[in-house]
Amino acid sequence: MMDKTLKNFDMGRRRTLKIIAAAGGSLASTRIGLASGQVPPAFIWRGTALGARASLTLYHVGKDEGRRLVKEISGELQRLESMFSLYRADSAVSLLNAGEYVGSPPMDLVRLLSEARVISEVTEGAFDVTVQPLWKTYADYYRNGGSGSAGPELEAIDRALELVDYRGVDISSQMIRLKKPGMSVTLNGIAQGYITDRIADLLRGHGLRHVLIDLGEIRALDTHPAGRPWAVGLQDPDRPGQFTDVVNIDNQAVATSAGAGTRFGGNGVHHHIFDPGSGRSSNIYSSISVVGKHATVADALSTGLYNLEPLRARAVLPGFPGYSAYVVYAGGRKQTWAG
């Protein structure tokens, strides 16, 4: 069952998006609403996937077909987990991290790392899949009794930073290799979006329209069947149950990065979004949500932008036409940046 699938694929972030109802985008509701009289009933699955609450909303699908699709999607999620999970010793990523190379790699891993490389280059390294040594440095420090806002010693961070460089990953259809011993990768900043896009492709391949996929990142196929966009609330990471904004999407995706997802040490200074340049956590923003065509790009781009000063971040977006960012600074000030 999908509600047990990927239970250990911890993406390290609090749920930051919520589907909201009604054509006007009423914030009072947290369920998908149906326009009276004109809209057929939806097949709705709710459960757990990718370590968080998840849902699928499929229109023009009967119960039997819906159940069959959920079973097929569950199989696809398990297949992708076997490549991307850091928590499975036999996953392609774990094997890469343990042995520095993977021969004849799965094409999904080649494709995902190649897309990650593009985001890394355009953000000048602000998004980097090789930050896993930083995660380990901080996790070990606090697991072994470290406390307070200082975090690990500078020497420990510098040692980790010597292993952080997206250009140190060789990617080809024949082999994926880490150039330096001790390097390791994490796909937690992009895999959730990539998997969301693959499920969207699967459903589109079955001829479905008017679909909303929520696997932590959200992807819509076409409009709501009532002829309006889908409304997605951007939750305030500092005020549970409150929204910082509402965005309307039509054949688009939404992904959010927020430092509140996983914090070290209890005081919020250090969290799971590491700046690959400094080795510290960026605290300029409370959250950044990116809206655009593909969840893969939106997912990685939201992380990269989070690590950049505002002027540099805004200069990145024109490289992604059609994408926009909804920004909440630490302290609550809001901006919208257009690509």
Steps between C-alpha positions, in 0.01 A plus 500: 500500500619850422441614857803290597709587198818702553429534871873551562559731203524800732506818295589704807240773469173585665187492285485849351228479234129441533229457240210733567149504366257712304546716195561803716774326696332497838752451776234349725516164325779248475321258266454505127161650419264419215311766308130428541331306222772518238787292634510119515602332823872451549690188593710617795775295665657619825785332681874528555779511242852641506482523878203737515127528443412464133196506275389438144191663354386344172193608303313290244630185668285226652580322823641187337723695264604731784605207718693348211681829440588535868651151494702587188618826656602315816718273290660798328571666835669186625707476182622858540568449870732215407718759322476818706463408869783571743342255745519187286844345490424350158382823333706641214574814702619300801720286278641814337577652838659177626712417197546828314355363172202318354545311175212477251294736717120518482399756241276680749806565716696625198213726401445634852870575561522665159206726581656576838823601325313755290346660809840501670666677208232765463495570875883506508508208741233624742319173429737205541419131547838436663414677829444169679837527686370823656182327611708223659728753674207681661304185579804339666577815698153527653457123535820487704394761753570827318261781577438870453526728200874465436467163329795287392852640519621692198763233428230232474293714265807575286577127472144437383515789251806343336263223389222729375512579128234399248771494232652204682224270372571340163175408328457279195278215389793262554602609849438751777810572705600720792841645426623534858495234775263600776260689276132410531178621347148561622205543267266632767495845338378377162376138513158588639436726202644247255278221633198730481576566133538128427159428654355784292652342188353162593151644541525710184607185319171342603316791342396668824421869526383714792739341747661635814801317647622582850814311600642782710551702185184562297447447128178565306404356165282758327239699692243402756208345303287800598719700261693690764858466618586287800555705816800415718564662836860571598511421869684724739784286645502711816121503557343156452164516329559846354575586136752750371338503156275312260611414148287382210655236275400363161719217367772613742686392812570660837793420729608664825826514695492607864762472769230402748487153342782352709691699761808408699559598859155633576571871443435511125836641392610177333265308273500260206556759224878542488673772304763311296723806511514567873401165646245677718122515475352797321260705715413790269160351420223324683384322184528512123235342278562457129221461243571374150446226245695216662522393863862386455615849410276670756628272778871552430463866413322581826798352687756684289325835535477448876880503518545823301489865598189667353676682216681186387186291540292736287771496233468120477129489418521638142689180420173315568230664285151445632614433858427734787590505869286596799743617765449545873796657676593424859283747687203461264558744212373356170604543136419332170780452246418428136721313256 
